[in-house]
mmCIF file of C-alpha atoms and ligand atoms in Angstrom:
data_model
loop_
_atom_site.group_PDB
_atom_site.id
_atom_site.type_symbol
_atom_site.label_atom_id
_atom_site.label_comp_id
_atom_site.label_asym_id
_atom_site.label_seq_id
_atom_site.Cartn_x
_atom_site.Cartn_y
_atom_site.Cartn_z
ATOM 1 C CA UNK A 1 -6.067 -41.909 7.208
ATOM 2 C CA UNK A 2 -5.309 -42.233 10.362
ATOM 3 C CA UNK A 3 -5.056 -38.593 12.133
ATOM 4 C CA UNK A 4 -2.046 -37.113 12.396
ATOM 5 C CA UNK A 5 -0.699 -34.147 14.453
ATOM 6 C CA UNK A 6 0.205 -30.714 12.954
ATOM 7 C CA UNK A 7 2.767 -28.420 13.856
ATOM 8 C CA UNK A 8 0.298 -26.106 15.336
ATOM 9 C CA UNK A 9 -0.084 -28.686 18.013
ATOM 10 C CA UNK A 10 3.127 -28.164 18.858
ATOM 11 C CA UNK A 11 4.639 -26.183 21.554
ATOM 12 C CA UNK A 12 7.883 -24.951 19.746
ATOM 13 C CA UNK A 13 9.201 -21.896 20.995
ATOM 14 C CA UNK A 14 12.795 -22.119 22.487
ATOM 15 C CA UNK A 15 12.755 -25.910 21.633
ATOM 16 C CA UNK A 16 14.893 -27.942 18.910
ATOM 17 C CA UNK A 17 12.728 -29.010 16.099
ATOM 18 C CA UNK A 18 14.281 -32.083 14.069
ATOM 19 C CA UNK A 19 12.520 -31.757 10.684
ATOM 20 C CA UNK A 20 12.589 -34.049 7.977
ATOM 21 C CA UNK A 21 12.762 -32.674 4.685
ATOM 22 C CA UNK A 22 13.415 -34.205 1.107
ATOM 23 C CA UNK A 23 16.453 -32.593 -0.499
ATOM 24 C CA UNK A 24 16.831 -34.904 -3.101
ATOM 25 C CA UNK A 25 16.093 -32.060 -5.423
ATOM 26 C CA UNK A 26 17.601 -33.086 -8.910
ATOM 27 C CA UNK A 27 21.217 -30.912 -9.099
ATOM 28 C CA UNK A 28 22.772 -30.490 -12.191
ATOM 29 C CA UNK A 29 26.711 -29.310 -12.537
ATOM 30 C CA UNK A 30 25.720 -28.128 -8.513
ATOM 31 C CA UNK A 31 22.827 -26.498 -9.892
ATOM 32 C CA UNK A 32 19.129 -27.320 -8.628
ATOM 33 C CA UNK A 33 17.200 -27.606 -11.735
ATOM 34 C CA UNK A 34 13.583 -28.215 -9.933
ATOM 35 C CA UNK A 35 13.132 -26.116 -6.656
ATOM 36 C CA UNK A 36 9.760 -27.357 -5.794
ATOM 37 C CA UNK A 37 10.688 -29.463 -3.361
ATOM 38 C CA UNK A 38 12.507 -26.763 -1.461
ATOM 39 C CA UNK A 39 9.711 -24.174 -2.236
ATOM 40 C CA UNK A 40 6.746 -26.461 -1.135
ATOM 41 C CA UNK A 41 9.179 -27.489 2.359
ATOM 42 C CA UNK A 42 9.451 -23.420 3.106
ATOM 43 C CA UNK A 43 6.280 -22.596 5.053
ATOM 44 C CA UNK A 44 6.850 -25.162 7.382
ATOM 45 C CA UNK A 45 10.281 -23.902 8.228
ATOM 46 C CA UNK A 46 8.876 -20.409 8.293
ATOM 47 C CA UNK A 47 6.167 -21.081 10.348
ATOM 48 C CA UNK A 48 8.531 -23.029 12.859
ATOM 49 C CA UNK A 49 10.912 -19.827 13.095
ATOM 50 C CA UNK A 50 8.165 -17.560 13.589
ATOM 51 C CA UNK A 51 7.260 -19.215 16.299
ATOM 52 C CA UNK A 52 10.421 -19.535 18.126
ATOM 53 C CA UNK A 53 12.046 -22.732 17.295
ATOM 54 C CA UNK A 54 15.609 -24.093 16.482
ATOM 55 C CA UNK A 55 15.111 -25.569 13.493
ATOM 56 C CA UNK A 56 17.029 -28.426 12.682
ATOM 57 C CA UNK A 57 16.845 -30.112 8.788
ATOM 58 C CA UNK A 58 17.496 -33.600 8.012
ATOM 59 C CA UNK A 59 17.584 -35.484 4.350
ATOM 60 C CA UNK A 60 18.768 -37.945 2.243
ATOM 61 C CA UNK A 61 20.433 -37.087 -1.414
ATOM 62 C CA UNK A 62 20.567 -39.324 -4.250
ATOM 63 C CA UNK A 63 21.686 -42.829 -2.991
ATOM 64 C CA UNK A 64 25.332 -42.791 -1.969
ATOM 65 C CA UNK A 65 26.993 -45.757 -0.469
ATOM 66 C CA UNK A 66 28.793 -44.397 2.384
ATOM 67 C CA UNK A 67 30.454 -40.748 2.485
ATOM 68 C CA UNK A 68 30.606 -39.537 -0.638
ATOM 69 C CA UNK A 69 31.816 -35.807 -1.157
ATOM 70 C CA UNK A 70 29.622 -35.548 -4.454
ATOM 71 C CA UNK A 71 26.239 -36.137 -2.712
ATOM 72 C CA UNK A 72 26.734 -33.597 -0.074
ATOM 73 C CA UNK A 73 24.020 -31.635 0.898
ATOM 74 C CA UNK A 74 26.254 -28.430 1.195
ATOM 75 C CA UNK A 75 25.604 -26.943 -2.326
ATOM 76 C CA UNK A 76 21.580 -27.065 -1.229
ATOM 77 C CA UNK A 77 22.195 -24.337 1.816
ATOM 78 C CA UNK A 78 22.165 -21.575 -0.885
ATOM 79 C CA UNK A 79 18.933 -22.461 -2.603
ATOM 80 C CA UNK A 80 17.463 -23.486 0.742
ATOM 81 C CA UNK A 81 18.201 -19.863 2.553
ATOM 82 C CA UNK A 82 17.105 -18.526 -1.059
ATOM 83 C CA UNK A 83 13.170 -20.165 -0.493
ATOM 84 C CA UNK A 84 13.255 -18.811 2.644
ATOM 85 C CA UNK A 85 13.378 -15.203 2.334
ATOM 86 C CA UNK A 86 17.366 -15.087 2.708
ATOM 87 C CA UNK A 87 17.149 -16.040 6.071
ATOM 88 C CA UNK A 88 20.660 -17.421 7.041
ATOM 89 C CA UNK A 89 21.508 -21.752 6.769
ATOM 90 C CA UNK A 90 23.923 -23.517 9.088
ATOM 91 C CA UNK A 91 25.810 -26.336 7.896
ATOM 92 C CA UNK A 92 26.541 -29.589 9.996
ATOM 93 C CA UNK A 93 28.835 -31.865 7.958
ATOM 94 C CA UNK A 94 27.635 -34.961 10.051
ATOM 95 C CA UNK A 95 24.010 -35.307 10.808
ATOM 96 C CA UNK A 96 24.706 -37.252 13.791
ATOM 97 C CA UNK A 97 27.890 -37.130 16.823
ATOM 98 C CA UNK A 98 30.051 -34.171 18.069
ATOM 99 C CA UNK A 99 29.963 -31.946 14.847
ATOM 100 C CA UNK A 100 26.444 -32.139 14.037
ATOM 101 C CA UNK A 101 25.993 -31.586 18.084
ATOM 102 C CA UNK A 102 27.515 -28.044 18.089
ATOM 103 C CA UNK A 103 26.001 -26.777 15.423
ATOM 104 C CA UNK A 104 22.624 -27.561 16.732
ATOM 105 C CA UNK A 105 23.925 -26.123 20.513
ATOM 106 C CA UNK A 106 24.941 -23.110 18.839
ATOM 107 C CA UNK A 107 21.520 -22.316 17.332
ATOM 108 C CA UNK A 108 19.124 -19.550 18.602
ATOM 109 C CA UNK A 109 15.480 -19.461 18.174
ATOM 110 C CA UNK A 110 14.196 -18.989 15.016
ATOM 111 C CA UNK A 111 17.667 -20.166 13.495
ATOM 112 C CA UNK A 112 17.888 -22.933 11.063
ATOM 113 C CA UNK A 113 20.690 -25.656 10.879
ATOM 114 C CA UNK A 114 20.920 -28.207 7.747
ATOM 115 C CA UNK A 115 22.095 -31.811 8.712
ATOM 116 C CA UNK A 116 24.556 -33.738 5.808
ATOM 117 C CA UNK A 117 23.196 -36.234 4.405
ATOM 118 C CA UNK A 118 21.248 -39.012 6.480
ATOM 119 C CA UNK A 119 22.433 -41.671 4.113
ATOM 120 C CA UNK A 120 25.976 -41.060 4.392
ATOM 121 C CA UNK A 121 25.301 -43.156 7.237
ATOM 122 C CA UNK A 122 24.126 -46.743 6.065
ATOM 123 C CA UNK A 123 22.611 -47.608 9.331
ATOM 124 C CA UNK A 124 19.866 -44.511 7.708
ATOM 125 C CA UNK A 125 18.591 -47.211 5.453
ATOM 126 C CA UNK A 126 18.246 -50.165 7.679
ATOM 127 C CA UNK A 127 16.159 -47.898 10.065
ATOM 128 C CA UNK A 128 18.500 -48.617 12.826
ATOM 129 C CA UNK A 129 17.323 -47.881 16.344
ATOM 130 C CA UNK A 130 20.879 -46.782 17.631
ATOM 131 C CA UNK A 131 20.995 -44.314 14.808
ATOM 132 C CA UNK A 132 17.863 -42.893 15.233
ATOM 133 C CA UNK A 133 18.692 -42.489 18.873
ATOM 134 C CA UNK A 134 21.420 -40.478 17.617
ATOM 135 C CA UNK A 135 18.995 -38.235 15.580
ATOM 136 C CA UNK A 136 16.770 -37.891 18.307
ATOM 137 C CA UNK A 137 19.828 -36.409 21.145
ATOM 138 C CA UNK A 138 19.566 -33.465 18.223
ATOM 139 C CA UNK A 139 16.098 -32.510 19.282
ATOM 140 C CA UNK A 140 13.511 -31.817 21.442
ATOM 141 C CA UNK A 141 10.537 -32.323 18.531
ATOM 142 C CA UNK A 142 9.887 -34.096 15.716
ATOM 143 C CA UNK A 143 7.944 -33.070 12.429
ATOM 144 C CA UNK A 144 8.040 -34.732 9.615
ATOM 145 C CA UNK A 145 7.518 -32.574 6.119
ATOM 146 C CA UNK A 146 8.957 -35.292 3.557
ATOM 147 C CA UNK A 147 5.684 -37.042 1.639
ATOM 148 C CA UNK A 148 7.532 -38.015 -1.265
ATOM 149 C CA UNK A 149 10.105 -39.866 1.109
ATOM 150 C CA UNK A 150 7.453 -41.807 3.435
ATOM 151 C CA UNK A 151 7.462 -44.705 1.362
ATOM 152 C CA UNK A 152 10.361 -45.475 3.154
ATOM 153 C CA UNK A 153 11.006 -47.297 6.350
ATOM 154 C CA UNK A 154 14.347 -45.542 7.423
ATOM 155 C CA UNK A 155 15.563 -44.135 10.220
ATOM 156 C CA UNK A 156 14.837 -40.911 9.927
ATOM 157 C CA UNK A 157 11.087 -41.423 8.900
ATOM 158 C CA UNK A 158 10.314 -44.505 10.812
ATOM 159 C CA UNK A 159 12.655 -45.485 13.511
ATOM 160 C CA UNK A 160 12.738 -41.389 14.927
ATOM 161 C CA UNK A 161 9.452 -40.413 14.834
ATOM 162 C CA UNK A 162 8.359 -42.720 17.930
ATOM 163 C CA UNK A 163 11.327 -41.367 19.987
ATOM 164 C CA UNK A 164 10.032 -37.957 20.045
ATOM 165 C CA UNK A 165 6.950 -35.965 20.291
ATOM 166 C CA UNK A 166 5.901 -35.720 16.174
ATOM 167 C CA UNK A 167 3.895 -33.937 13.771
ATOM 168 C CA UNK A 168 3.504 -33.658 10.230
ATOM 169 C CA UNK A 169 4.510 -30.387 8.261
ATOM 170 C CA UNK A 170 2.902 -28.364 6.337
ATOM 171 C CA UNK A 171 3.485 -29.774 3.068
ATOM 172 C CA UNK A 172 2.908 -33.524 4.206
ATOM 173 C CA UNK A 173 -0.580 -32.173 5.777
ATOM 174 C CA UNK A 174 -1.344 -30.784 2.342
ATOM 175 C CA UNK A 175 0.045 -34.185 0.747
ATOM 176 C CA UNK A 176 -2.151 -36.184 2.903
ATOM 177 C CA UNK A 177 -5.603 -34.426 2.407
ATOM 178 C CA UNK A 178 -5.523 -33.977 -1.161
ATOM 179 C CA UNK A 179 -4.547 -37.211 -1.459
ATOM 180 C CA UNK A 180 -7.494 -38.219 0.712
ATOM 181 C CA UNK A 181 -9.607 -35.764 -1.000
ATOM 182 C CA UNK A 182 -9.149 -37.715 -4.322
ATOM 183 C CA UNK A 183 -9.214 -41.571 -3.223
ATOM 184 C CA UNK A 184 -10.787 -41.870 0.264
ATOM 185 C CA UNK A 185 -13.571 -39.638 0.354
ATOM 186 C CA UNK A 186 -13.371 -38.327 -3.025
ATOM 187 C CA UNK A 187 -16.665 -36.752 -4.490
ATOM 188 C CA UNK A 188 -17.955 -39.159 -7.284
ATOM 189 C CA UNK A 189 -17.520 -40.149 -10.201
ATOM 190 C CA UNK A 190 -13.606 -40.605 -10.104
ATOM 191 C CA UNK A 191 -11.593 -41.283 -12.982
ATOM 192 C CA UNK A 192 -7.931 -42.401 -12.575
ATOM 193 C CA UNK A 193 -5.942 -41.173 -15.635
ATOM 194 C CA UNK A 194 -3.055 -43.489 -15.959
ATOM 195 C CA UNK A 195 -0.062 -43.776 -18.755
ATOM 196 C CA UNK A 196 3.315 -44.270 -18.424
ATOM 197 C CA UNK A 197 5.146 -47.310 -20.333
ATOM 198 C CA UNK A 198 4.920 -50.331 -18.420
ATOM 199 C CA UNK A 199 1.551 -52.525 -17.002
ATOM 200 C CA UNK A 200 4.192 -54.522 -15.024
ATOM 201 C CA UNK A 201 5.222 -51.402 -12.875
ATOM 202 C CA UNK A 202 1.865 -50.294 -12.197
ATOM 203 C CA UNK A 203 0.492 -53.381 -11.580
ATOM 204 C CA UNK A 204 -0.540 -53.229 -7.872
ATOM 205 C CA UNK A 205 -1.652 -49.596 -8.855
ATOM 206 C CA UNK A 206 -4.248 -50.907 -11.412
ATOM 207 C CA UNK A 207 -5.592 -53.666 -9.315
ATOM 208 C CA UNK A 208 -6.293 -51.337 -6.411
ATOM 209 C CA UNK A 209 -7.475 -48.417 -8.059
ATOM 210 C CA UNK A 210 -10.243 -50.083 -10.282
ATOM 211 C CA UNK A 211 -11.853 -51.209 -7.045
ATOM 212 C CA UNK A 212 -11.556 -47.350 -6.149
ATOM 213 C CA UNK A 213 -13.112 -45.150 -9.367
ATOM 214 C CA UNK A 214 -15.547 -45.109 -10.991
ATOM 215 C CA UNK A 215 -13.807 -44.605 -14.494
ATOM 216 C CA UNK A 216 -10.194 -46.162 -15.105
ATOM 217 C CA UNK A 217 -8.288 -44.129 -18.711
ATOM 218 C CA UNK A 218 -5.811 -45.706 -20.028
ATOM 219 C CA UNK A 219 -2.702 -44.363 -22.242
ATOM 220 C CA UNK A 220 0.764 -44.136 -22.602
ATOM 221 C CA UNK A 221 2.785 -47.383 -24.117
ATOM 222 C CA UNK A 222 1.208 -49.509 -20.684
ATOM 223 C CA UNK A 223 -2.342 -48.693 -22.910
ATOM 224 C CA UNK A 224 -0.735 -51.165 -26.094
ATOM 225 C CA UNK A 225 -0.562 -54.211 -23.829
ATOM 226 C CA UNK A 226 -4.399 -53.757 -23.376
ATOM 227 C CA UNK A 227 -4.921 -53.201 -27.031
ATOM 228 C CA UNK A 228 -2.590 -56.390 -27.665
ATOM 229 C CA UNK A 229 -4.635 -58.413 -25.332
ATOM 230 C CA UNK A 230 -8.231 -57.631 -27.007
ATOM 231 C CA UNK A 231 -6.086 -58.921 -29.971
ATOM 232 C CA UNK A 232 -5.662 -55.605 -31.184
ATOM 233 C CA UNK A 233 -2.969 -55.073 -33.818
ATOM 234 C CA UNK A 234 0.007 -52.842 -32.159
ATOM 235 C CA UNK A 235 2.643 -53.252 -34.680
ATOM 236 C CA UNK A 236 6.144 -52.834 -33.480
ATOM 237 C CA UNK A 237 4.554 -50.426 -30.702
ATOM 238 C CA UNK A 238 6.259 -50.832 -27.181
ATOM 239 C CA UNK A 239 4.379 -54.075 -25.028
ATOM 240 C CA UNK A 240 4.507 -56.472 -22.775
ATOM 241 C CA UNK A 241 2.958 -59.457 -24.815
ATOM 242 C CA UNK A 242 3.777 -61.773 -21.433
ATOM 243 C CA UNK A 243 1.801 -59.400 -19.952
ATOM 244 C CA UNK A 244 -1.272 -60.001 -21.626
ATOM 245 C CA UNK A 245 -3.349 -62.518 -19.086
ATOM 246 C CA UNK A 246 -2.849 -59.706 -16.632
ATOM 247 C CA UNK A 247 -3.992 -57.583 -18.661
ATOM 248 C CA UNK A 248 -7.496 -59.195 -19.069
ATOM 249 C CA UNK A 249 -8.338 -60.156 -15.736
ATOM 250 C CA UNK A 250 -7.895 -56.391 -14.680
ATOM 251 C CA UNK A 251 -10.483 -55.639 -17.722
ATOM 252 C CA UNK A 252 -12.509 -58.066 -16.409
ATOM 253 C CA UNK A 253 -12.356 -57.203 -12.841
ATOM 254 C CA UNK A 254 -13.062 -53.505 -13.624
ATOM 255 C CA UNK A 255 -15.920 -55.262 -15.388
ATOM 256 C CA UNK A 256 -17.249 -57.213 -12.021
ATOM 257 C CA UNK A 257 -16.797 -54.389 -9.936
ATOM 258 C CA UNK A 258 -18.383 -51.604 -12.158
ATOM 259 C CA UNK A 259 -15.255 -49.269 -12.901
ATOM 260 C CA UNK A 260 -15.318 -48.474 -16.814
ATOM 261 C CA UNK A 261 -12.161 -49.015 -18.747
ATOM 262 C CA UNK A 262 -11.301 -46.336 -21.530
ATOM 263 C CA UNK A 263 -8.371 -47.801 -23.599
ATOM 264 C CA UNK A 264 -7.422 -45.843 -26.910
ATOM 265 C CA UNK A 265 -10.050 -45.740 -30.112
ATOM 266 C CA UNK A 266 -7.338 -44.154 -32.376
ATOM 267 C CA UNK A 267 -3.511 -43.922 -32.316
ATOM 268 C CA UNK A 268 -1.000 -41.596 -33.589
ATOM 269 C CA UNK A 269 1.791 -44.011 -35.140
ATOM 270 C CA UNK A 270 5.528 -43.809 -36.301
ATOM 271 C CA UNK A 271 7.904 -45.650 -38.402
ATOM 272 C CA UNK A 272 10.422 -44.330 -35.409
ATOM 273 C CA UNK A 273 9.626 -41.880 -31.976
ATOM 274 C CA UNK A 274 11.979 -38.847 -33.190
ATOM 275 C CA UNK A 275 10.862 -35.409 -33.069
ATOM 276 C CA UNK A 276 9.509 -34.156 -36.210
ATOM 277 C CA UNK A 277 8.714 -37.940 -38.168
ATOM 278 C CA UNK A 278 5.967 -38.424 -40.123
ATOM 279 C CA UNK A 279 2.934 -40.062 -38.224
ATOM 280 C CA UNK A 280 -0.435 -41.345 -39.467
ATOM 281 C CA UNK A 281 -3.013 -41.404 -36.698
ATOM 282 C CA UNK A 282 -4.964 -44.097 -37.339
ATOM 283 C CA UNK A 283 -8.118 -46.217 -35.714
ATOM 284 C CA UNK A 284 -7.150 -48.418 -33.127
ATOM 285 C CA UNK A 285 -8.310 -51.601 -35.688
ATOM 286 C CA UNK A 286 -5.693 -50.251 -38.390
ATOM 287 C CA UNK A 287 -2.324 -50.073 -36.866
ATOM 288 C CA UNK A 288 0.065 -50.666 -39.569
ATOM 289 C CA UNK A 289 2.759 -53.750 -38.791
ATOM 290 C CA UNK A 290 5.443 -51.968 -39.469
ATOM 291 C CA UNK A 291 3.892 -48.814 -37.341
ATOM 292 C CA UNK A 292 5.112 -48.245 -33.231
ATOM 293 C CA UNK A 293 2.063 -46.176 -31.464
ATOM 294 C CA UNK A 294 3.578 -43.350 -29.819
ATOM 295 C CA UNK A 295 0.246 -41.354 -28.816
ATOM 296 C CA UNK A 296 -3.221 -41.755 -28.317
ATOM 297 C CA UNK A 297 -5.062 -39.482 -31.238
ATOM 298 C CA UNK A 298 -7.280 -37.216 -31.157
ATOM 299 C CA UNK A 299 -10.925 -39.050 -30.848
ATOM 300 C CA UNK A 300 -9.526 -40.815 -27.712
ATOM 301 C CA UNK A 301 -8.596 -37.793 -26.294
ATOM 302 C CA UNK A 302 -12.438 -36.220 -27.082
ATOM 303 C CA UNK A 303 -13.508 -39.144 -25.324
ATOM 304 C CA UNK A 304 -11.640 -39.197 -22.293
ATOM 305 C CA UNK A 305 -12.428 -35.352 -22.394
ATOM 306 C CA UNK A 306 -16.043 -36.045 -22.266
ATOM 307 C CA UNK A 307 -15.686 -38.443 -19.731
ATOM 308 C CA UNK A 308 -13.865 -36.218 -17.718
ATOM 309 C CA UNK A 309 -16.139 -33.585 -18.287
ATOM 310 C CA UNK A 310 -18.721 -35.960 -16.067
ATOM 311 C CA UNK A 311 -16.383 -36.269 -13.198
ATOM 312 C CA UNK A 312 -16.069 -34.547 -9.930
ATOM 313 C CA UNK A 313 -12.746 -36.036 -9.378
ATOM 314 C CA UNK A 314 -9.138 -37.297 -11.153
ATOM 315 C CA UNK A 315 -6.279 -38.620 -10.013
ATOM 316 C CA UNK A 316 -3.730 -38.491 -12.702
ATOM 317 C CA UNK A 317 -0.535 -40.495 -12.646
ATOM 318 C CA UNK A 318 1.823 -41.293 -16.220
ATOM 319 C CA UNK A 319 2.209 -39.624 -19.381
ATOM 320 C CA UNK A 320 -0.471 -40.207 -21.993
ATOM 321 C CA UNK A 321 1.855 -40.286 -24.656
ATOM 322 C CA UNK A 322 5.973 -39.787 -25.634
ATOM 323 C CA UNK A 323 5.364 -36.573 -24.507
ATOM 324 C CA UNK A 324 8.775 -35.837 -24.593
ATOM 325 C CA UNK A 325 9.335 -36.164 -27.560
ATOM 326 C CA UNK A 326 6.624 -33.783 -29.823
ATOM 327 C CA UNK A 327 4.591 -33.980 -31.704
ATOM 328 C CA UNK A 328 3.615 -37.455 -29.665
ATOM 329 C CA UNK A 329 3.031 -34.739 -26.530
ATOM 330 C CA UNK A 330 -0.444 -33.777 -28.595
ATOM 331 C CA UNK A 331 -2.785 -35.802 -26.170
ATOM 332 C CA UNK A 332 -0.857 -35.507 -22.861
ATOM 333 C CA UNK A 333 -1.265 -31.662 -23.321
ATOM 334 C CA UNK A 334 -4.719 -31.514 -24.627
ATOM 335 C CA UNK A 335 -5.771 -33.333 -21.768
ATOM 336 C CA UNK A 336 -3.452 -31.339 -19.514
ATOM 337 C CA UNK A 337 -5.311 -28.029 -20.325
ATOM 338 C CA UNK A 338 -8.806 -30.337 -20.535
ATOM 339 C CA UNK A 339 -8.493 -30.651 -16.665
ATOM 340 C CA UNK A 340 -6.730 -27.353 -15.607
ATOM 341 C CA UNK A 341 -10.245 -25.851 -17.370
ATOM 342 C CA UNK A 342 -12.466 -28.632 -15.703
ATOM 343 C CA UNK A 343 -10.330 -27.342 -12.498
ATOM 344 C CA UNK A 344 -10.379 -23.507 -12.785
ATOM 345 C CA UNK A 345 -14.332 -23.589 -13.792
ATOM 346 C CA UNK A 346 -14.400 -25.429 -9.657
ATOM 347 C CA UNK A 347 -16.128 -28.515 -11.770
ATOM 348 C CA UNK A 348 -13.519 -31.002 -11.032
ATOM 349 C CA UNK A 349 -11.006 -31.774 -8.262
ATOM 350 C CA UNK A 350 -7.851 -32.814 -9.844
ATOM 351 C CA UNK A 351 -4.529 -34.435 -8.811
ATOM 352 C CA UNK A 352 -1.722 -35.578 -9.870
ATOM 353 C CA UNK A 353 1.543 -37.165 -9.109
ATOM 354 C CA UNK A 354 4.706 -39.507 -9.712
ATOM 355 C CA UNK A 355 7.455 -39.509 -11.592
ATOM 356 C CA UNK A 356 7.321 -38.246 -15.336
ATOM 357 C CA UNK A 357 3.983 -36.599 -14.657
ATOM 358 C CA UNK A 358 4.668 -33.499 -13.287
ATOM 359 C CA UNK A 359 6.953 -32.619 -16.188
ATOM 360 C CA UNK A 360 4.399 -33.297 -18.580
ATOM 361 C CA UNK A 361 2.177 -31.054 -16.781
ATOM 362 C CA UNK A 362 4.749 -28.432 -16.634
ATOM 363 C CA UNK A 363 5.388 -29.094 -20.786
ATOM 364 C CA UNK A 364 1.809 -28.129 -20.920
ATOM 365 C CA UNK A 365 2.034 -25.263 -18.788
ATOM 366 C CA UNK A 366 -0.987 -25.989 -15.909
ATOM 367 C CA UNK A 367 1.527 -27.653 -13.569
ATOM 368 C CA UNK A 368 0.312 -24.599 -11.180
ATOM 369 C CA UNK A 369 -3.650 -24.747 -12.073
ATOM 370 C CA UNK A 370 -4.624 -28.487 -10.963
ATOM 371 C CA UNK A 371 -6.055 -28.631 -7.237
ATOM 372 C CA UNK A 372 -2.840 -30.400 -6.341
ATOM 373 C CA UNK A 373 0.147 -31.541 -7.782
ATOM 374 C CA UNK A 374 2.077 -33.875 -5.443
ATOM 375 C CA UNK A 375 5.868 -33.331 -4.930
ATOM 376 C CA UNK A 376 6.104 -37.529 -4.610
ATOM 377 C CA UNK A 377 7.241 -39.716 -7.140
ATOM 378 C CA UNK A 378 7.575 -43.096 -5.920
ATOM 379 C CA UNK A 379 5.948 -42.656 -2.683
ATOM 380 C CA UNK A 380 2.426 -41.076 -4.567
ATOM 381 C CA UNK A 381 2.943 -44.683 -6.517
ATOM 382 C CA UNK A 382 2.566 -47.085 -3.501
ATOM 383 C CA UNK A 383 -0.345 -44.847 -2.509
ATOM 384 C CA UNK A 384 -2.117 -45.098 -5.825
ATOM 385 C CA UNK A 385 -1.338 -48.886 -4.822
ATOM 386 C CA UNK A 386 -3.366 -48.930 -1.538
ATOM 387 C CA UNK A 387 -0.469 -49.514 0.752
ATOM 388 C CA UNK A 388 0.409 -48.088 4.091
ATOM 389 C CA UNK A 389 3.558 -45.557 3.864
ATOM 390 C CA UNK A 390 5.691 -46.007 6.871
ATOM 391 C CA UNK A 391 5.933 -42.217 6.978
ATOM 392 C CA UNK A 392 2.959 -41.391 7.155
ATOM 393 C CA UNK A 393 2.359 -44.944 9.474
ATOM 394 C CA UNK A 394 4.765 -43.503 12.146
ATOM 395 C CA UNK A 395 2.427 -40.291 12.361
ATOM 396 C CA UNK A 396 -0.414 -41.914 12.981
ATOM 397 C CA UNK A 397 -2.491 -40.379 17.124
ATOM 398 C CA UNK A 398 -2.798 -43.620 18.471
HETATM 399 C C1 3PG B 401 12.341 -39.510 -4.479
HETATM 400 O O1 3PG B 401 13.244 -38.677 -5.031
HETATM 401 O O2 3PG B 401 11.768 -40.009 -4.755
HETATM 402 C C2 3PG B 401 12.821 -39.575 -2.916
HETATM 403 O O3 3PG B 401 13.320 -38.586 -2.247
HETATM 404 C C3 3PG B 401 13.144 -40.685 -2.364
HETATM 405 O O4 3PG B 401 14.371 -41.130 -2.794
HETATM 406 P P1 3PG B 401 14.954 -43.057 -3.038
HETATM 407 O O5 3PG B 401 13.917 -43.599 -4.038
HETATM 408 O O6 3PG B 401 16.054 -42.656 -3.415
HETATM 409 O O7 3PG B 401 14.306 -43.428 -1.943
HETATM 410 MG MG1 MG B 402 12.443 -42.396 -6.294
#
């Protein structure tokens, strides 16, 4: 990872700081249902405010096509204010132009304004230089704290970063440091625990990661594709049969590169994916023709746990079974607890992220017991694919 500036390198007193945040949080009936991203952003705002910066917070929200009042950031003013200890947050009903300038000009040192949804302007997603210039007119300095949007080459993330002196915010810094410790300069042995439903969506990830880690444990429905590729019975399980050749290629490449792949030894099966259905736990060669594999079995959990105990670093992405539907959450919960236990005992550095992963950890009650849980979904995946993230590249000190 290239070197980047942090907010401690900037002289922010009395300056207007454009802070790119990711306030794209889940909202239901006007209420934020998971405030993690807002809470994790708060230390950056508080630190900038303590140094007398005028803080101009920018974010996207949802995927509006042009102005769409149902996707306004205005309802986020309250939750944002609450996250920073009740400090008032002003609001500007546009993110550029006279409306924004009026509110920004009125800011006093230490005050905060939230600008309206960047994606109300289609130029944002086009990384439009003119739009970036309009944003730059509202600030003296640029701070990016939106790691979870760093995979988007959008104007407020890419073009804007080059127009002003820039730095990573505290959350961006923490994400980059944690990810670096897990994959760029990790303590070996390193395990990747990868679940989720489809091989096809994680192909680039698997190809990249087998060259980085010592052990790759595969769970979730994507394991079924590998089992099928090995000629094992998978019954009516979710399985991408057309990916069998690809799965075999990945296994061969892993073996060649010295990466041990751990596939399930046993499986929890049922007739249908439904809470409380009758289940049968079977050896991996005995999956009935009319059954579906919905979780890995206890022998597989024991094998992965034993391997984990020998590892120093873990990267985890994706649930291991159909965890939203008990009892198919057992392996995910058991492994999450094992990871939490090894992490607490300082035997393991554990980093997790991406989509459903955080929900799975929360279901196990251990989301705050890992070394680091990323706020990112797609950006975490792209990072696991070894891709350069535009939002990270833009901060690199040259
Ligand atoms: C996310 O929630 O993953 C980020 O905010 C990016 O959002 P997007 O996928 O709509 O670009
Ligand atoms: Mg997304």
